[in-house]
PDB file of C-alpha atoms in Angstrom:
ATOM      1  CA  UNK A 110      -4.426   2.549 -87.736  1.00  0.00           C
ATOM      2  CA  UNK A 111      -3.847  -0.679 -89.990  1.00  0.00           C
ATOM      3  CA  UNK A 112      -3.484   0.918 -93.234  1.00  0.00           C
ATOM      4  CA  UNK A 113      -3.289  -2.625 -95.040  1.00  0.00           C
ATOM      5  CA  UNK A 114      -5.324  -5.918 -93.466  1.00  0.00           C
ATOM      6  CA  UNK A 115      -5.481  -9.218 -94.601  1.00  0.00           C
ATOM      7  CA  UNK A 116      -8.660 -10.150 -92.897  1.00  0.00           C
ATOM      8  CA  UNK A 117      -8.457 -13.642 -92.748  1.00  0.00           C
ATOM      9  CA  UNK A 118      -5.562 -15.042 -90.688  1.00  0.00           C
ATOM     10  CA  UNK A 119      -5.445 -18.680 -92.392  1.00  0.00           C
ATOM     11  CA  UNK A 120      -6.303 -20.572 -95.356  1.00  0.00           C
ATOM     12  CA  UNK A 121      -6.791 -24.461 -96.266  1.00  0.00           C
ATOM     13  CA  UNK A 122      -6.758 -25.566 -99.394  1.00  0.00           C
ATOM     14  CA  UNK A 123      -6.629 -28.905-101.570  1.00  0.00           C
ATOM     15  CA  UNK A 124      -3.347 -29.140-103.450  1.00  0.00           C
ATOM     16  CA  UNK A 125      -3.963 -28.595-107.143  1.00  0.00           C
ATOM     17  CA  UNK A 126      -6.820 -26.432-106.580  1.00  0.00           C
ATOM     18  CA  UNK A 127      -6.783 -22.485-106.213  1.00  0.00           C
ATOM     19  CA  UNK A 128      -5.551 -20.671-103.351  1.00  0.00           C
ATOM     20  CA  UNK A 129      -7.030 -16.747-103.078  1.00  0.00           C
ATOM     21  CA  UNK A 130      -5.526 -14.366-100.725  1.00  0.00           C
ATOM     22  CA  UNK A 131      -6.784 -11.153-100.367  1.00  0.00           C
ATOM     23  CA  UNK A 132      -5.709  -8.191 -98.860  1.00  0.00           C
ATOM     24  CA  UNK A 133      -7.507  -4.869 -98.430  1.00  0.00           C
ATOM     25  CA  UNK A 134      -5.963  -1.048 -98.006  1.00  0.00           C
ATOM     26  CA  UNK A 135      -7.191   2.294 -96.634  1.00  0.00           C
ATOM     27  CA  UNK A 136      -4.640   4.696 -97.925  1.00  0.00           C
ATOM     28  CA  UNK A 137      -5.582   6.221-101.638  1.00  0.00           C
ATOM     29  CA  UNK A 138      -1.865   7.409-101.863  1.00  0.00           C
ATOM     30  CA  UNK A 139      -0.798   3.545-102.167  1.00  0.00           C
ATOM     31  CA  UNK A 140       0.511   3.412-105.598  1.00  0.00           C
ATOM     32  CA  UNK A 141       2.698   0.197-105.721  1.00  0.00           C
ATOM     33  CA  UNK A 142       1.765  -3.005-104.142  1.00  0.00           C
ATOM     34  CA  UNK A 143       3.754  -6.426-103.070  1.00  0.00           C
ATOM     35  CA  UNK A 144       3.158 -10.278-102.168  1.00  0.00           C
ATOM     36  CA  UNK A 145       5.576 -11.836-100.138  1.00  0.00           C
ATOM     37  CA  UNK A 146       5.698 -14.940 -98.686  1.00  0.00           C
ATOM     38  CA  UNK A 147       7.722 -15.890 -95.439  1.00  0.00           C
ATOM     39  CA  UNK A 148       8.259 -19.151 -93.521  1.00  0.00           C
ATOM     40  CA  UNK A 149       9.103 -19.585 -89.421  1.00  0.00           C
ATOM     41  CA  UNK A 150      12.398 -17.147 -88.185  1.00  0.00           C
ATOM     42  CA  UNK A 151      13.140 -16.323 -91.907  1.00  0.00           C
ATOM     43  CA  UNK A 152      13.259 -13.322 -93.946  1.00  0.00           C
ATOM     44  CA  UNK A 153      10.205 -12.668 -96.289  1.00  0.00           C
ATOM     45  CA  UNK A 154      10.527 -13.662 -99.792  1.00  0.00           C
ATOM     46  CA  UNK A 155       9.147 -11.140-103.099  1.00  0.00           C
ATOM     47  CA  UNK A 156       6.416 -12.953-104.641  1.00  0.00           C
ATOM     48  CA  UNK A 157       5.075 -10.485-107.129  1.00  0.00           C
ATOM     49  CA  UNK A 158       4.379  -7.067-107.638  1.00  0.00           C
ATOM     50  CA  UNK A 159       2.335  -4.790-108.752  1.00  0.00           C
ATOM     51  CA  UNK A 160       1.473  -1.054-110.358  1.00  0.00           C
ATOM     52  CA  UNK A 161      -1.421   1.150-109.526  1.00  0.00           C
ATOM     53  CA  UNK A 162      -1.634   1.320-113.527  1.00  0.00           C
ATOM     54  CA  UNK A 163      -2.438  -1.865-114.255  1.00  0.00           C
ATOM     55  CA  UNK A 164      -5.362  -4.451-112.590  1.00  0.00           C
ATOM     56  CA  UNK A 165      -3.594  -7.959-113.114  1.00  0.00           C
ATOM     57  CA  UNK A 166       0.259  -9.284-113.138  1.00  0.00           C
ATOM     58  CA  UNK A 167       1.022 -12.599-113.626  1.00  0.00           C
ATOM     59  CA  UNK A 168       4.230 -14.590-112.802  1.00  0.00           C
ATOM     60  CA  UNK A 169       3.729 -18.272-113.729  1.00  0.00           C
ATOM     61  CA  UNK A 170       1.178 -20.022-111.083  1.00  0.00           C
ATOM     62  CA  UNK A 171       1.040 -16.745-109.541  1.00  0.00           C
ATOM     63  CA  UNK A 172      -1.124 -13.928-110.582  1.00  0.00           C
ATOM     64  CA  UNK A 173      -2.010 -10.436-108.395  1.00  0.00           C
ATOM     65  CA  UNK A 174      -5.353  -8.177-109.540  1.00  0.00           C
ATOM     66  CA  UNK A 175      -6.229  -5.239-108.124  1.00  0.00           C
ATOM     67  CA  UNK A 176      -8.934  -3.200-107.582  1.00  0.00           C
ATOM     68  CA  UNK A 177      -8.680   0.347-107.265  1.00  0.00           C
ATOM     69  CA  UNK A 178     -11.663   1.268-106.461  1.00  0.00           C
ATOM     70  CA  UNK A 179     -12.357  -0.990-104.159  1.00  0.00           C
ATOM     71  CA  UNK A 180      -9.238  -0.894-102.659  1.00  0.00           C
ATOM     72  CA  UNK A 181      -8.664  -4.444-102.643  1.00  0.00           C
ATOM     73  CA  UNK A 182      -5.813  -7.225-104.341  1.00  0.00           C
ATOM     74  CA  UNK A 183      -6.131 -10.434-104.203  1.00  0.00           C
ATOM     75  CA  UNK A 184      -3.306 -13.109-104.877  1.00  0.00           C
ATOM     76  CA  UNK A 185      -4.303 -16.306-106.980  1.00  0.00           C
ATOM     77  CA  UNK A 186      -2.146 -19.446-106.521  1.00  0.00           C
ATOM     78  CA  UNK A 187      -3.415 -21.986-109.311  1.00  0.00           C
ATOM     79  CA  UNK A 188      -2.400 -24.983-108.363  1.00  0.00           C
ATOM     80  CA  UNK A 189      -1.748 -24.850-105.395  1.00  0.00           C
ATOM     81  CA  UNK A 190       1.116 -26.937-104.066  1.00  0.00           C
ATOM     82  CA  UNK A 191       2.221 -28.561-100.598  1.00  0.00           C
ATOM     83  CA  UNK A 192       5.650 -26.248-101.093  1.00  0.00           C
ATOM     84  CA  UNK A 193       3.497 -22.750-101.402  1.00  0.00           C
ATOM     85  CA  UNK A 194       2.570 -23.635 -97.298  1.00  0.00           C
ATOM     86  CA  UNK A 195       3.817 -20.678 -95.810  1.00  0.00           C
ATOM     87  CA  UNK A 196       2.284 -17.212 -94.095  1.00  0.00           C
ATOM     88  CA  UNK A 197       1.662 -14.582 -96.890  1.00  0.00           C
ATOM     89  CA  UNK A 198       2.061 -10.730 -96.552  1.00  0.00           C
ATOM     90  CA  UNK A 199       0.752  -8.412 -98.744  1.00  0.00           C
ATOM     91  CA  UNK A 200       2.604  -4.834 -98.509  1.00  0.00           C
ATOM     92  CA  UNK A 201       2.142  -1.138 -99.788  1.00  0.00           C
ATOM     93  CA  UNK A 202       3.819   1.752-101.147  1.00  0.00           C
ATOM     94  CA  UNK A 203       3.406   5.124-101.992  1.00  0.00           C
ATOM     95  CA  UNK A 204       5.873   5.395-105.267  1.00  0.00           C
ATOM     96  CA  UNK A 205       7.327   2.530-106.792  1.00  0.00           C
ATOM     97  CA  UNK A 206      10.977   4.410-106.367  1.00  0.00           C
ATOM     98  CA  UNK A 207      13.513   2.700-104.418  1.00  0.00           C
ATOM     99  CA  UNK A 208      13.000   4.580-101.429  1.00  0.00           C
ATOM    100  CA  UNK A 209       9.649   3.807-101.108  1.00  0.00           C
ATOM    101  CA  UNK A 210       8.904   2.253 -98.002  1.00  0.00           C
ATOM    102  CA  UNK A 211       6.579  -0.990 -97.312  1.00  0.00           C
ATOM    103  CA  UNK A 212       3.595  -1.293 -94.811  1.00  0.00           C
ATOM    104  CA  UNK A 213       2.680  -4.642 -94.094  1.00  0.00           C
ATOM    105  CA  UNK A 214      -0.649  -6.506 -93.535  1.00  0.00           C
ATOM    106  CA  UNK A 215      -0.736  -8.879 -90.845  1.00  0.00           C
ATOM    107  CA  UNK A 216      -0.625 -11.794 -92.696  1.00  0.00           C
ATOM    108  CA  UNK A 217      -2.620 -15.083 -94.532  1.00  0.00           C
ATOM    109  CA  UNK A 218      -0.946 -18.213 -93.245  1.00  0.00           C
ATOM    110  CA  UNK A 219      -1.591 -20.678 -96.235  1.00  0.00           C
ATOM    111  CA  UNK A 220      -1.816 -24.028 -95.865  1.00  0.00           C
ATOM    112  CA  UNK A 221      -2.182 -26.752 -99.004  1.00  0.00           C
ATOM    113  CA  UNK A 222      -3.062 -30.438 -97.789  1.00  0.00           C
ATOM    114  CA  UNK A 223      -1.388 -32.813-100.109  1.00  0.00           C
TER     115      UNK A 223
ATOM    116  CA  UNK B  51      18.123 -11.614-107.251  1.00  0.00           C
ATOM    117  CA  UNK B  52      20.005  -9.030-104.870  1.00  0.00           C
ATOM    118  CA  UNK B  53      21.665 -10.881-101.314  1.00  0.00           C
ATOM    119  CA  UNK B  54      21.281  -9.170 -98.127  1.00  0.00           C
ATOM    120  CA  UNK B  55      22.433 -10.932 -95.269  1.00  0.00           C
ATOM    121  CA  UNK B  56      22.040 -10.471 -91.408  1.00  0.00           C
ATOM    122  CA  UNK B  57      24.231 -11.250 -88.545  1.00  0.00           C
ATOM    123  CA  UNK B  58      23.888 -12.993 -85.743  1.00  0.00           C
ATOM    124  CA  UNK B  59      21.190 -14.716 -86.685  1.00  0.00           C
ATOM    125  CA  UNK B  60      20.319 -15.379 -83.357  1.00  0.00           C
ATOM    126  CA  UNK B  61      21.222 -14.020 -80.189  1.00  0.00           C
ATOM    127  CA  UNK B  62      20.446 -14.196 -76.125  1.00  0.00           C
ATOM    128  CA  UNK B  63      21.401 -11.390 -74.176  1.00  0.00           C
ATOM    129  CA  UNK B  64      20.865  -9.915 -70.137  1.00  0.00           C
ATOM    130  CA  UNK B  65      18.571  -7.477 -69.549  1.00  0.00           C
ATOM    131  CA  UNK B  66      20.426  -4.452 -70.041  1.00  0.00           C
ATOM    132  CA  UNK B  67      22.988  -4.993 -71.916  1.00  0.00           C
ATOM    133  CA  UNK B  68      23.671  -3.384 -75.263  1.00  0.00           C
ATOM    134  CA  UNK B  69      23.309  -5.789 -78.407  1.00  0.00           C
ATOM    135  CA  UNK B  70      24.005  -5.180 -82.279  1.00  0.00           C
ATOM    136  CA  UNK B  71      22.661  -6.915 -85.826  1.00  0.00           C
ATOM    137  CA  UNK B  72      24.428  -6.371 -88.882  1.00  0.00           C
ATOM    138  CA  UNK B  73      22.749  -5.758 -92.389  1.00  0.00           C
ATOM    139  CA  UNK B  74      24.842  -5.839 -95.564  1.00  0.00           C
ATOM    140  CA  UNK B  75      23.846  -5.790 -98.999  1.00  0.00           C
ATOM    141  CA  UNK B  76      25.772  -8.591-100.471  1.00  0.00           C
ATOM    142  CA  UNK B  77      26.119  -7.796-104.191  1.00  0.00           C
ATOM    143  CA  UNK B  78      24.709  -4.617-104.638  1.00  0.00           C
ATOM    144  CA  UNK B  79      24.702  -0.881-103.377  1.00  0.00           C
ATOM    145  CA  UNK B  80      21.993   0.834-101.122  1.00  0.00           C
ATOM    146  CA  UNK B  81      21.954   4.269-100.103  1.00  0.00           C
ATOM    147  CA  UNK B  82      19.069   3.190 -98.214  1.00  0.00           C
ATOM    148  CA  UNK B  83      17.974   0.198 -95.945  1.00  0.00           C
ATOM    149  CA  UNK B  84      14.917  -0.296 -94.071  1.00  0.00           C
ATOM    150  CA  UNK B  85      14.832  -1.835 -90.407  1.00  0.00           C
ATOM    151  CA  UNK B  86      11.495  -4.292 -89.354  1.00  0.00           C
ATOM    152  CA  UNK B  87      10.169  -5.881 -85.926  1.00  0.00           C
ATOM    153  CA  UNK B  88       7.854  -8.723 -85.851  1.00  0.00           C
ATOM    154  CA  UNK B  89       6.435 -10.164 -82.804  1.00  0.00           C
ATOM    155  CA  UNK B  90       4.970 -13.280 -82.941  1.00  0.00           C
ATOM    156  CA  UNK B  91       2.079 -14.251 -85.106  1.00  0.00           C
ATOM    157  CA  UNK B  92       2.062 -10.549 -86.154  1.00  0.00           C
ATOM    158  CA  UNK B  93       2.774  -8.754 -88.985  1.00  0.00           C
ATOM    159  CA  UNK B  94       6.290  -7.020 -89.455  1.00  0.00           C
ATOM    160  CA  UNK B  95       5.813  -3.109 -88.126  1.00  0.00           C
ATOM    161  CA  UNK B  96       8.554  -0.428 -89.828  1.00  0.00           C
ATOM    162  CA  UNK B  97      10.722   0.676 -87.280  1.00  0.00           C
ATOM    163  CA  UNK B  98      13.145   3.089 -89.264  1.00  0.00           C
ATOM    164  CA  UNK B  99      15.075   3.874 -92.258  1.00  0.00           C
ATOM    165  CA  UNK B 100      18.152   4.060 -92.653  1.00  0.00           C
ATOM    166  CA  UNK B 101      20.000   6.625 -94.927  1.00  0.00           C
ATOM    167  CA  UNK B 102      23.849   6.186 -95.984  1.00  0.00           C
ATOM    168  CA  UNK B 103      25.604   8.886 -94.574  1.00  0.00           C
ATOM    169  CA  UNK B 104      23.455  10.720 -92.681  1.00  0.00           C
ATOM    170  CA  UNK B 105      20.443  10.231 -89.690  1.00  0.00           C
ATOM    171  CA  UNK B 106      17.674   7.686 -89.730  1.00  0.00           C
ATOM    172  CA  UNK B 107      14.278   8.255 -90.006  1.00  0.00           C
ATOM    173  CA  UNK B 108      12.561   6.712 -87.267  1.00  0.00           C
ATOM    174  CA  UNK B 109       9.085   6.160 -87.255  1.00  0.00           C
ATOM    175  CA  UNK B 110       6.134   7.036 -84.436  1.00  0.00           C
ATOM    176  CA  UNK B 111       6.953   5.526 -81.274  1.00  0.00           C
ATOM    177  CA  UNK B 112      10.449   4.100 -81.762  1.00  0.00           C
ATOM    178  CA  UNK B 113      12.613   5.409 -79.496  1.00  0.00           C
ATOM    179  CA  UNK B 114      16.121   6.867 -81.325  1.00  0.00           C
ATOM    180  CA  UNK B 115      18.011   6.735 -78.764  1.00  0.00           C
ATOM    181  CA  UNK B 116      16.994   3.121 -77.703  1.00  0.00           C
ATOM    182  CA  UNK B 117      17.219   1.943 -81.179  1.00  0.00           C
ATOM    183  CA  UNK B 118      20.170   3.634 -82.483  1.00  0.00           C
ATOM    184  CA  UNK B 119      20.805   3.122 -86.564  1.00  0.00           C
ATOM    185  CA  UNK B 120      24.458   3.594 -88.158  1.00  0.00           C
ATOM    186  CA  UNK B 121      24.440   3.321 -91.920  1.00  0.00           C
ATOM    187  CA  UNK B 122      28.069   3.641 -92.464  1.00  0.00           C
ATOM    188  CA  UNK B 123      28.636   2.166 -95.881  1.00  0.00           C
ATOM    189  CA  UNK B 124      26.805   1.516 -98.640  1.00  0.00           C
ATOM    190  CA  UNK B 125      26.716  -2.539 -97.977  1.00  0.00           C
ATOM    191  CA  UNK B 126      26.342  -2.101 -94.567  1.00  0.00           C
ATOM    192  CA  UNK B 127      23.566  -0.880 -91.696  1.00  0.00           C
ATOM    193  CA  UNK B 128      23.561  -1.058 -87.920  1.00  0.00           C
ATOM    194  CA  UNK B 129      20.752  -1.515 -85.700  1.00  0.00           C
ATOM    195  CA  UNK B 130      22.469  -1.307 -81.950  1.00  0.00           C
ATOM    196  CA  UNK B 131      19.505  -2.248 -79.436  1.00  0.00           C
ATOM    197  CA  UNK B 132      20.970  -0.697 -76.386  1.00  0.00           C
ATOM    198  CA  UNK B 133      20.305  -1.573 -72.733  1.00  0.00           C
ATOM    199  CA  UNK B 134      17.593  -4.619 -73.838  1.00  0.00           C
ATOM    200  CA  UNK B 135      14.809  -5.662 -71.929  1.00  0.00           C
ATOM    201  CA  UNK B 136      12.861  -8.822 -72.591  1.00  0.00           C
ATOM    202  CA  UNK B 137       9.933  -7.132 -74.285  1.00  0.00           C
ATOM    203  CA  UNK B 138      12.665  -5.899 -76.745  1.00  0.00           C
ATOM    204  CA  UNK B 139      12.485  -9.579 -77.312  1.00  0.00           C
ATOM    205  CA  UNK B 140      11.506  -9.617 -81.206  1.00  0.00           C
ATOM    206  CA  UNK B 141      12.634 -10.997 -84.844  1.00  0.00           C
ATOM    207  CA  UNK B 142      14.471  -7.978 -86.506  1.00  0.00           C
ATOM    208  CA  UNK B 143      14.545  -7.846 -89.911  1.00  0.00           C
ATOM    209  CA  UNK B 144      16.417  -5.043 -92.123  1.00  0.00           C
ATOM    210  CA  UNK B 145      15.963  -4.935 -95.982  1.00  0.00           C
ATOM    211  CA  UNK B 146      17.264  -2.930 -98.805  1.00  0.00           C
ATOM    212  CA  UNK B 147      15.386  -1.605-102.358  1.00  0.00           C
ATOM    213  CA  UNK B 148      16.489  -2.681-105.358  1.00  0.00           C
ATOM    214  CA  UNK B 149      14.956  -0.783-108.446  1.00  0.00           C
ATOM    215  CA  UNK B 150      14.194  -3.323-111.195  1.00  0.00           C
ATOM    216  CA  UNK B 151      11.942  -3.359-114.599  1.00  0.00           C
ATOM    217  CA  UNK B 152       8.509  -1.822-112.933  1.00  0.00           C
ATOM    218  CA  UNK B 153       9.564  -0.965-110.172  1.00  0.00           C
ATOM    219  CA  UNK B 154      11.062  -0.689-106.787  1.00  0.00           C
ATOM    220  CA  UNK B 155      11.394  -4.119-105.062  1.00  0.00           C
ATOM    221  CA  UNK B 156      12.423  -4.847-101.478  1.00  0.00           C
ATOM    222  CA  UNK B 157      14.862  -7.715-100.347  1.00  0.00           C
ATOM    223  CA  UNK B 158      14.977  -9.087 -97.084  1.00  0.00           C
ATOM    224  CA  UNK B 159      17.735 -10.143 -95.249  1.00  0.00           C
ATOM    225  CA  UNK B 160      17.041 -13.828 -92.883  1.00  0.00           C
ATOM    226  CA  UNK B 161      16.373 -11.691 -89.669  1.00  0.00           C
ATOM    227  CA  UNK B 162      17.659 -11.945 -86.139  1.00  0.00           C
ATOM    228  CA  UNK B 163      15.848 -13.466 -83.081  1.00  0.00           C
ATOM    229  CA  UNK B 164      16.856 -11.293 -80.490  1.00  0.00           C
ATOM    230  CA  UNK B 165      15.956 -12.926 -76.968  1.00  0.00           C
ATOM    231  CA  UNK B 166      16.420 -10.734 -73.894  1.00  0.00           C
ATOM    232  CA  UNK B 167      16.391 -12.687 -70.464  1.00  0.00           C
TER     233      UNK B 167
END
């Protein structure tokens, strides 16, 4: 049972436009959600994160929103750059406290033509 | 941000043999870190947790006893794959929480091929 998918395996994009990942989950209890990002035989990287109380957090180009009821977030990479090329998870919690443990989606492997 | 670190970062074993991968929290404490498999082109599947000073919590269809998790130390957490086959074959990765400012946020460590002939 996937509890989070990321329906769409890869993405092209132009660099300097926007790049929109989106991710999807099943399980109401998710109360936290993550971005990472992750290149070939290394560990993933924290993008951005983000609260079940709030619908949008933005870091710089980055920027997550999600939608409750729709149980959906989507990650918005504006521009886009040749350096952002890399395979994108998007993860859940139930409770943001630090033993809160992290299902994975399969991945969004992102890829920005110069 | 927080530094956790894996070791070997790499490794090539016989089938059957017994092989272990460090996980250490570099410059900061956790009472709890969380072990990871990813097989290719797939998406990184929870194997366990591991809890400082007492038994991990494995999740469905992990064997323990294949699998077996030592979380000695604060800074440090064990993952012994014992008698290896090749479809043990996998990139482990362990991380450990960190709470900051809204919230809890996991670090990874750089993972370990693990190749079993």
């Amino acid at each position: 049972d996937q509890q989070v998918k990321q329906n769409s395996p890869s993405l092209s994009v132009q660099e300097g436009r926007i790049s929109i990942l989106n991710c999807d989950y099943t399980n109401s209890m998710f109360d936290y959600f993550l971005w990472y990002k992750k290149y070939p035989a290394e560990g993933p990287t924290f993008l951005i994160s983000i609260s079940s109380i709030k619908d949008k957090n933005e870091d710089g180009r980055f920027t997550v929103f999600l939608n409750k009821s729709a149980k959906h977030l989507s990650l918005h990479i504006v521009p886009s750059q040749p350096g952002d090329s890399a395979v994108y998870f998007c993860a859940a919690s139930v409770g943001s406290s630090n033993t809160g443990k992290l299902i994975f989606g399969q991945g969004t492997t992102l890829q920005v033509k110069p | 941000g927080a530094v956790v670190s894996q070791h070997p970062s790499w490794v090539i074993c016989k089938s059957g043999t017994s092989v272990k991968i460090e996980c250490r929290s570099l410059d900061f404490q956790a009472t709890t870190m969380f072990w990871y498999r990813q097989f290719p082109k797939q998406s990184l599947m929870l194997m366990a947790t591991s809890n400082e000073g007492s038994k991990a919590t494995y999740e469905q269809g992990v064997e323990k006893d294949k699998f077996l998790i030592n979380h000695a130390s604060l800074t440090l957490s064990t993952l012994t794959v014992t008698s290896a086959h090749p479809e043990d074959s996998s990139f482990y990765i362990c991380s450990a929480p960190v709470w900051l400012a809204g919230g809890n946020e996991q670090f990874f460590g750089p993972g370990t091929r693990l190749t079993v002939l």
